mmCIF file of C-alpha atoms and ligand atoms in Angstrom:
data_model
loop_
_atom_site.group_PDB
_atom_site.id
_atom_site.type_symbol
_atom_site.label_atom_id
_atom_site.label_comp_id
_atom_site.label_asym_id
_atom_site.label_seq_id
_atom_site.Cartn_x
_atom_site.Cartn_y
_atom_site.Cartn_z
ATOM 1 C CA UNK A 1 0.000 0.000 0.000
ATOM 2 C CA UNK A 2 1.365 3.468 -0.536
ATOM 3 C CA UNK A 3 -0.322 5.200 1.768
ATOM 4 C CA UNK A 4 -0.205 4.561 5.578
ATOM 5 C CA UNK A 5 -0.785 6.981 9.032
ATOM 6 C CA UNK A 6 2.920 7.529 10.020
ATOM 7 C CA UNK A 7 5.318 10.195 12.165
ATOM 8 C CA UNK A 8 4.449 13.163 9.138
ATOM 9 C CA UNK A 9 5.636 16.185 10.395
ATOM 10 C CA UNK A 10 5.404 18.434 7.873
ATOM 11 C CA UNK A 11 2.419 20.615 7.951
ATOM 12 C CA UNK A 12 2.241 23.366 9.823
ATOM 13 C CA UNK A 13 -0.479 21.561 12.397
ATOM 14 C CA UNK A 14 2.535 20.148 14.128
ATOM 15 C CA UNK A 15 3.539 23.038 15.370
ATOM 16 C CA UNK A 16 0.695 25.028 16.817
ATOM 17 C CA UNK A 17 2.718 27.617 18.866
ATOM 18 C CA UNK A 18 5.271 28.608 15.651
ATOM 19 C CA UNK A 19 2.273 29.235 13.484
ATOM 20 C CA UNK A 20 1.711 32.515 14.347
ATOM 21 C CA UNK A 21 5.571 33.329 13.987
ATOM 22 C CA UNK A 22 6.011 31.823 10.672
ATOM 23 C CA UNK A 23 3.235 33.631 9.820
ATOM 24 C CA UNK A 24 4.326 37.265 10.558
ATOM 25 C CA UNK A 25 6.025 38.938 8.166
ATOM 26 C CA UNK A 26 8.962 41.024 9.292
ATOM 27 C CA UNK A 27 8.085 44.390 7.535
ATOM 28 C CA UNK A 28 11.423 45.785 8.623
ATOM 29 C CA UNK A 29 13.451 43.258 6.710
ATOM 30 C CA UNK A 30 14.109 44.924 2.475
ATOM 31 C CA UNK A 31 12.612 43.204 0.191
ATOM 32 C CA UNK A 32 13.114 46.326 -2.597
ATOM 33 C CA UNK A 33 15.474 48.407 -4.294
ATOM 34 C CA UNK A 34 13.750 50.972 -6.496
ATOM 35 C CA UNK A 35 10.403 49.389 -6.862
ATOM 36 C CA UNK A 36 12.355 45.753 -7.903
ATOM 37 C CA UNK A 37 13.360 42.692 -5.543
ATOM 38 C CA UNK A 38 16.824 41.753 -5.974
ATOM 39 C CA UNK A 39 15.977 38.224 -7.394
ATOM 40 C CA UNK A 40 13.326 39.749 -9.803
ATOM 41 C CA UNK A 41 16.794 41.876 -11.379
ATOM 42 C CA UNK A 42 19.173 39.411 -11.193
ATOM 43 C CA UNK A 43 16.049 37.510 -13.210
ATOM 44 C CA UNK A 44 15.926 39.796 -15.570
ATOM 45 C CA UNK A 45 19.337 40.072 -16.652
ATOM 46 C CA UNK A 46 19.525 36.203 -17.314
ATOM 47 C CA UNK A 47 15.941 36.963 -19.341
ATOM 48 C CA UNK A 48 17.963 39.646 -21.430
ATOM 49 C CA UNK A 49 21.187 37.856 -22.253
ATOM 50 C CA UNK A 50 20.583 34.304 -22.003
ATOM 51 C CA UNK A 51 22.049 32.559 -25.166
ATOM 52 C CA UNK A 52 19.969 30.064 -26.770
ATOM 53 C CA UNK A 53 19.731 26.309 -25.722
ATOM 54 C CA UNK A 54 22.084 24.717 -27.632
ATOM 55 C CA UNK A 55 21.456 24.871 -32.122
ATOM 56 C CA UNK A 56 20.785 22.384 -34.453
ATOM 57 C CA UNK A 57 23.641 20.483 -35.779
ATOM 58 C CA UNK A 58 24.619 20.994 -39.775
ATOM 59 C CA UNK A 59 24.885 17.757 -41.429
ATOM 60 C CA UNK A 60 28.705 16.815 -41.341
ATOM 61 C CA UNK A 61 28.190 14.345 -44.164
ATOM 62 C CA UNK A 62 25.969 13.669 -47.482
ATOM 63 C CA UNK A 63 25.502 17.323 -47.855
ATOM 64 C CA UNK A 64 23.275 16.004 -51.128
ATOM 65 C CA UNK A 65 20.805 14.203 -49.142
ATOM 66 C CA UNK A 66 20.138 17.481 -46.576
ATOM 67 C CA UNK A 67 19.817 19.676 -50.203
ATOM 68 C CA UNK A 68 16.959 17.085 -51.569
ATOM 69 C CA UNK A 69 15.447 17.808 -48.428
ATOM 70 C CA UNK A 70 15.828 21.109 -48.450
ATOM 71 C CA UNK A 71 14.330 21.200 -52.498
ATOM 72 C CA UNK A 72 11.776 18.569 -51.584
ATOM 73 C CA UNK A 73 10.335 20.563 -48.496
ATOM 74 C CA UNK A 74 9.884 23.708 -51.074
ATOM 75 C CA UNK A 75 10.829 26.404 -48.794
ATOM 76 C CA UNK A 76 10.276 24.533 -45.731
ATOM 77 C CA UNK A 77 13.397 24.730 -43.048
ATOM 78 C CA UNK A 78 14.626 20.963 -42.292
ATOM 79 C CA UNK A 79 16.215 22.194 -39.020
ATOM 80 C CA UNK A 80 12.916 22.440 -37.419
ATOM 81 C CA UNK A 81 12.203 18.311 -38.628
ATOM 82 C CA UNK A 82 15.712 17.581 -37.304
ATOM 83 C CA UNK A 83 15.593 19.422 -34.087
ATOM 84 C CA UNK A 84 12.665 17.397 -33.221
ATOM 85 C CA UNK A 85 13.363 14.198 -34.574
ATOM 86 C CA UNK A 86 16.487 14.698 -32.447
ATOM 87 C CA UNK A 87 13.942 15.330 -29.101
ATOM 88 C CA UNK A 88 11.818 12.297 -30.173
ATOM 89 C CA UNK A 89 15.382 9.790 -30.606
ATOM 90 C CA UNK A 90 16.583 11.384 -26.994
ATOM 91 C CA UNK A 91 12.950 10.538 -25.602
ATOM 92 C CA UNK A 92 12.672 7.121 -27.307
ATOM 93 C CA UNK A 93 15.856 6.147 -25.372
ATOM 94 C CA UNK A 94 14.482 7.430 -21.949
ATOM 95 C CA UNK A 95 11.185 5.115 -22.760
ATOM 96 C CA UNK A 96 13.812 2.371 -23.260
ATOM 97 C CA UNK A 97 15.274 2.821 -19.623
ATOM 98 C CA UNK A 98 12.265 3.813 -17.798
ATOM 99 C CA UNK A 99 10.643 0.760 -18.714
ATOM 100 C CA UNK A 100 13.628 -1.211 -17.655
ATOM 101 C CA UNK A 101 13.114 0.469 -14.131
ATOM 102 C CA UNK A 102 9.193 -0.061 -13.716
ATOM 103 C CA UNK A 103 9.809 -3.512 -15.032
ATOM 104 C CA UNK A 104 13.063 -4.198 -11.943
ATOM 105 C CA UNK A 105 10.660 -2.487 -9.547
ATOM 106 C CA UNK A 106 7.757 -4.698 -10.073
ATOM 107 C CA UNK A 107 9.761 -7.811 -10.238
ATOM 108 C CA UNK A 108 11.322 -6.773 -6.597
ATOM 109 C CA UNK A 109 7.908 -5.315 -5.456
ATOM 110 C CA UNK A 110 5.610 -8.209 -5.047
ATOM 111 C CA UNK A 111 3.256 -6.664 -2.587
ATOM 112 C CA UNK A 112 3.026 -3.273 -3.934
ATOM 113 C CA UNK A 113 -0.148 -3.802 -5.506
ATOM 114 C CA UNK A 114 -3.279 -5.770 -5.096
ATOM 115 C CA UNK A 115 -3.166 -8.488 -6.714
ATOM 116 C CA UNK A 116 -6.100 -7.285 -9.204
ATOM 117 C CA UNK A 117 -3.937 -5.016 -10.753
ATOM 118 C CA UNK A 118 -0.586 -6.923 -10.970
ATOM 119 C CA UNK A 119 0.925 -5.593 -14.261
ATOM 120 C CA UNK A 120 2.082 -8.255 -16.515
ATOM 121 C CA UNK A 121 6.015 -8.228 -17.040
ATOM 122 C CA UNK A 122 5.442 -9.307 -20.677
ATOM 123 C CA UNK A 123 3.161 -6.442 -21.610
ATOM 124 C CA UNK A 124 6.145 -4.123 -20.338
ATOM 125 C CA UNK A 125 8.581 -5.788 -21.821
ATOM 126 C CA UNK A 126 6.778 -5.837 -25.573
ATOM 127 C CA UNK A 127 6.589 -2.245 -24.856
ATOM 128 C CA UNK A 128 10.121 -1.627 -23.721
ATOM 129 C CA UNK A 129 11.215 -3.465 -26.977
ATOM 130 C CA UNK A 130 8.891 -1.282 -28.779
ATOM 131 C CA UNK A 131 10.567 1.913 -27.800
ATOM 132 C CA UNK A 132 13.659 1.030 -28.873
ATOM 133 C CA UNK A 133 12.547 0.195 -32.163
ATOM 134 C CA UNK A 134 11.110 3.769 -32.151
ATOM 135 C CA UNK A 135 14.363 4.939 -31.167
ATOM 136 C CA UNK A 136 16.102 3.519 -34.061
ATOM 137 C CA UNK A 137 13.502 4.243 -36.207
ATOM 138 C CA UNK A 138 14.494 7.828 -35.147
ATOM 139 C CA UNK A 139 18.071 7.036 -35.876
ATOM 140 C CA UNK A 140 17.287 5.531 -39.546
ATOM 141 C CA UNK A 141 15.073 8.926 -40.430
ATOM 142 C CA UNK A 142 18.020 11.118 -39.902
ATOM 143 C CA UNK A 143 20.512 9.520 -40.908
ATOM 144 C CA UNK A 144 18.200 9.604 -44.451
ATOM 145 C CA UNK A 145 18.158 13.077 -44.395
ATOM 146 C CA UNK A 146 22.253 13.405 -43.641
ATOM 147 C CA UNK A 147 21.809 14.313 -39.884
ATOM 148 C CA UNK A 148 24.321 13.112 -37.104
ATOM 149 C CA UNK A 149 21.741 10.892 -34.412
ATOM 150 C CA UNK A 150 24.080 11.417 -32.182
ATOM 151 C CA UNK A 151 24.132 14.779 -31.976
ATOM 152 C CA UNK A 152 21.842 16.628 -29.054
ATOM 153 C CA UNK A 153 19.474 18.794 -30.458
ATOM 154 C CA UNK A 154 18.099 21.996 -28.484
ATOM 155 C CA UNK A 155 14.640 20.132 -27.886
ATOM 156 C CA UNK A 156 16.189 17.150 -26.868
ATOM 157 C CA UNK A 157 18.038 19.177 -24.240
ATOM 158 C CA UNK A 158 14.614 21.222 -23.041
ATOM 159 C CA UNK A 159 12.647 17.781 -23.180
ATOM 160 C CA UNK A 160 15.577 15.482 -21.414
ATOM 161 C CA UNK A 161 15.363 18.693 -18.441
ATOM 162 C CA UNK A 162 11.764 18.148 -18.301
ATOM 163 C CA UNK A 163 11.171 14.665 -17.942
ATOM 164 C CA UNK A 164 14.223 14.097 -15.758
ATOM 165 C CA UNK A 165 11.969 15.026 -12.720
ATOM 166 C CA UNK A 166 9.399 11.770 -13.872
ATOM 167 C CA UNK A 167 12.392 9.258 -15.077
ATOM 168 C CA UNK A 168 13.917 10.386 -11.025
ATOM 169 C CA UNK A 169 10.408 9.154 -9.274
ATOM 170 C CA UNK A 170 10.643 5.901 -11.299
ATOM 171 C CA UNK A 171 13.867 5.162 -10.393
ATOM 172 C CA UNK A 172 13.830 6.124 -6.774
ATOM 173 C CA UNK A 173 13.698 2.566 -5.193
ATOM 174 C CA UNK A 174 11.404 4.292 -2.104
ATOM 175 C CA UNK A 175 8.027 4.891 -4.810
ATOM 176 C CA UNK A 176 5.310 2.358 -5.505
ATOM 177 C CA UNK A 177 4.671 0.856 -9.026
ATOM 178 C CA UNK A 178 1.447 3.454 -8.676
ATOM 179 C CA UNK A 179 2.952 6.243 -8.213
ATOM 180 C CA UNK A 180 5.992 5.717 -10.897
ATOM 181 C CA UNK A 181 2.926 4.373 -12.859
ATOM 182 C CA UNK A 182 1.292 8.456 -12.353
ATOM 183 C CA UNK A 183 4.792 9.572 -13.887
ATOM 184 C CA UNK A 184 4.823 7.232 -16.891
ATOM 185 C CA UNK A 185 1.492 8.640 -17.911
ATOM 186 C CA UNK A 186 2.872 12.058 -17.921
ATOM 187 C CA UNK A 187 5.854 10.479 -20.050
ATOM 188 C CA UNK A 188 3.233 8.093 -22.468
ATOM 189 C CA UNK A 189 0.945 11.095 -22.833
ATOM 190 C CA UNK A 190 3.699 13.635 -23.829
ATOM 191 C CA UNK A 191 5.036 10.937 -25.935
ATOM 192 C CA UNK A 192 1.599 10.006 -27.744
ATOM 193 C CA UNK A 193 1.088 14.205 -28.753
ATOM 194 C CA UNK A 194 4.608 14.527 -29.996
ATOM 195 C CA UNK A 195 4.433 11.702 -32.452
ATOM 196 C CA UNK A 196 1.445 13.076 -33.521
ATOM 197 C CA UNK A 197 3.302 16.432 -34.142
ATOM 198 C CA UNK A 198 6.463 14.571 -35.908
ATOM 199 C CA UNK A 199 4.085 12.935 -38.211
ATOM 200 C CA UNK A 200 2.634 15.996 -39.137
ATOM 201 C CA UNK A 201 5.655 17.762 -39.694
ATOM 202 C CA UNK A 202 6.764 14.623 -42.009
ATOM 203 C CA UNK A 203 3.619 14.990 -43.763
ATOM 204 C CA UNK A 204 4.697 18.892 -44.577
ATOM 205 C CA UNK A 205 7.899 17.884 -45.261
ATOM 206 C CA UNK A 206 6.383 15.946 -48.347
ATOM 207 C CA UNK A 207 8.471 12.347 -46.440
ATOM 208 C CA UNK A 208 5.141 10.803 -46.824
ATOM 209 C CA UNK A 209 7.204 7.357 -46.048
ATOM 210 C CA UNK A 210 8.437 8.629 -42.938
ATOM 211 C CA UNK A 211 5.210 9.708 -42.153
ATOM 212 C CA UNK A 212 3.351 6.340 -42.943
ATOM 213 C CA UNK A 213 6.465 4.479 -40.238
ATOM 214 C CA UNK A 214 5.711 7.532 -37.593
ATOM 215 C CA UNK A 215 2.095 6.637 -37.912
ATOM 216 C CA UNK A 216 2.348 3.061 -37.079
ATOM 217 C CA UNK A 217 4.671 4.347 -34.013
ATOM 218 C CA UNK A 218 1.999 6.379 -33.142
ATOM 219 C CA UNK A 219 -0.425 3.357 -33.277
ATOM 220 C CA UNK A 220 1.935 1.610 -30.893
ATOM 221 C CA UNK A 221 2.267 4.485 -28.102
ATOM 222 C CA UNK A 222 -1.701 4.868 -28.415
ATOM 223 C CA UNK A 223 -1.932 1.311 -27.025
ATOM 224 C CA UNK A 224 0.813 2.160 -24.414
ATOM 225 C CA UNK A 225 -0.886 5.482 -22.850
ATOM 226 C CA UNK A 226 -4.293 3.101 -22.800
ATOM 227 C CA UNK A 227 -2.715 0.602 -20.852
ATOM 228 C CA UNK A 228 -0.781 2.937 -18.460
ATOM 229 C CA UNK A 229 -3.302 4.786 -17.726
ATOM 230 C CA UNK A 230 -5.494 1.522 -16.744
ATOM 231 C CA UNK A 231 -2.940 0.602 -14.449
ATOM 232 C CA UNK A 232 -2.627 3.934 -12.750
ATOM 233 C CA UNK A 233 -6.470 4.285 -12.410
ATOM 234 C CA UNK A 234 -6.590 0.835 -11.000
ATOM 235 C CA UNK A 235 -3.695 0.563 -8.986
ATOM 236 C CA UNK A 236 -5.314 4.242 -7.500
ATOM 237 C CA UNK A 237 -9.222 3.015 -6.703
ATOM 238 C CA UNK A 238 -7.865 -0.651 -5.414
ATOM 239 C CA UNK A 239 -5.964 1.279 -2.831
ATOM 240 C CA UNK A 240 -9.265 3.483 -2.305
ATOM 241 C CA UNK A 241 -10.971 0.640 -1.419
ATOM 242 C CA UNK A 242 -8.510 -1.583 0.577
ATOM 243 C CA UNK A 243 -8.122 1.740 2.650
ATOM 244 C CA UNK A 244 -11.771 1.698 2.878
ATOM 245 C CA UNK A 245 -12.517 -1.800 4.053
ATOM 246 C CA UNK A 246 -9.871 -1.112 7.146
HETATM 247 FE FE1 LIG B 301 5.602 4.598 -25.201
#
């Protein structure tokens, strides 16, 4: 079970005599300088002359390929298609490893669940396999159009910051299946829109090929963000319930 009465002491009930302290604001103590707080400056001068997050590698090799792009796209810019096919690749390789960690964590968590909504290793491992055929998918697509796949792009960067707060509650040893199962639908959901996007973008790009093999991806990570949100749902209300026949 994940949740249990235990020795919380974080709310503020636990300290009835400090409330009224914490509470009081110190009016003496400067919180301005000219109408601005110091943080909301220093804020602003990273705001004005941050650099951009990284750019978006030039192809180092079969310059041709990048220039039929380039002339089948019609005035299109391939950077954008590269930048995130380069997010999807970096993502598709998270998927890999976060299903790897679920998978270890309900092997060595027996008990975790109820055992209605025991998740079945081999459903988890078809879709573990399954995201690293999307990730070299992702490798074979731009390497067609002369990018490097190894190469971080600026979206892979901004989306590897972003889900690196989910892929840390998976792998934390101390969470239940449930709740790393509440940060792989964040990661499935995000997943399932940007595939969408990609194939969209494939579609513009004229790549109607590529577009066709990110559709049946697509297909795949629907059937994923079904079953992982199942599993949350039910890990969630068998919990309500156990809690509720106690
Ligand atoms: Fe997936």
């Amino acid at each position: 079970m994940d949740q249990h009465l235990g020795m919380n002491r974080t709310g503020i009930d636990m300290s009835p005599i400090l409330i009224k302290k914490m509470m009081h604001v110190d009016e003496d103590i400067p919180t301005t300088t000219n109408g601005a707080t110091t943080k909301s400056t220093i804020e602003d001068f990273f705001l004005e002359n941050a650099e951009p997050l990284g750019s978006v590698p030039l192809p180092g090799t079969a310059k041709s390929m990048i220039k039929t792009v380039i002339k089948m796209a019609s005035g299109k810019h391939p950077e954008v298609f590269i930048n995130k096919l380069g997010e999807r690749l970096a993502y598709e390789r998270t998927g890999v490893r976060v299903y790897e960690q679920l998978i270890a964590k309900c092997l060595h968590s027996p008990n975790d669940l109820s055992p209605d909504v025991q998740l079945p290793i081999d459903k988890l491992e078809e879709f573990r396999r399954q995201e690293e055929e999307h990730f070299e998918l992702l490798a074979d697509c731009l390497k067609q159009i002369g990018a490097d796949p190894t190469a971080q792009t600026p979206d892979a960067d901004a989306s590897g910051v972003a889900a690196s707060g989910l892929m840390k509650v998976i792998s934390d040893p101390r969470t239940s299946i449930s709740q790393s199962l509440q940060a792989m639908l964040a990661i499935e959901m995000a997943d399932n829109a940007a595939w969408e996007l990609l194939m969209k973008l494939a579609e513009d790009m004229h790549m109607t090929d590529m577009a066709s093999r990110f559709q049946h991806a697509l297909e795949q990570e629907d059937v994923h963000l079904r079953h992982i949100r199942q599993w949350y749902e039910e890990s969630v209300r068998s919990q309500a319930k156990m809690a509720a026949m106690k």
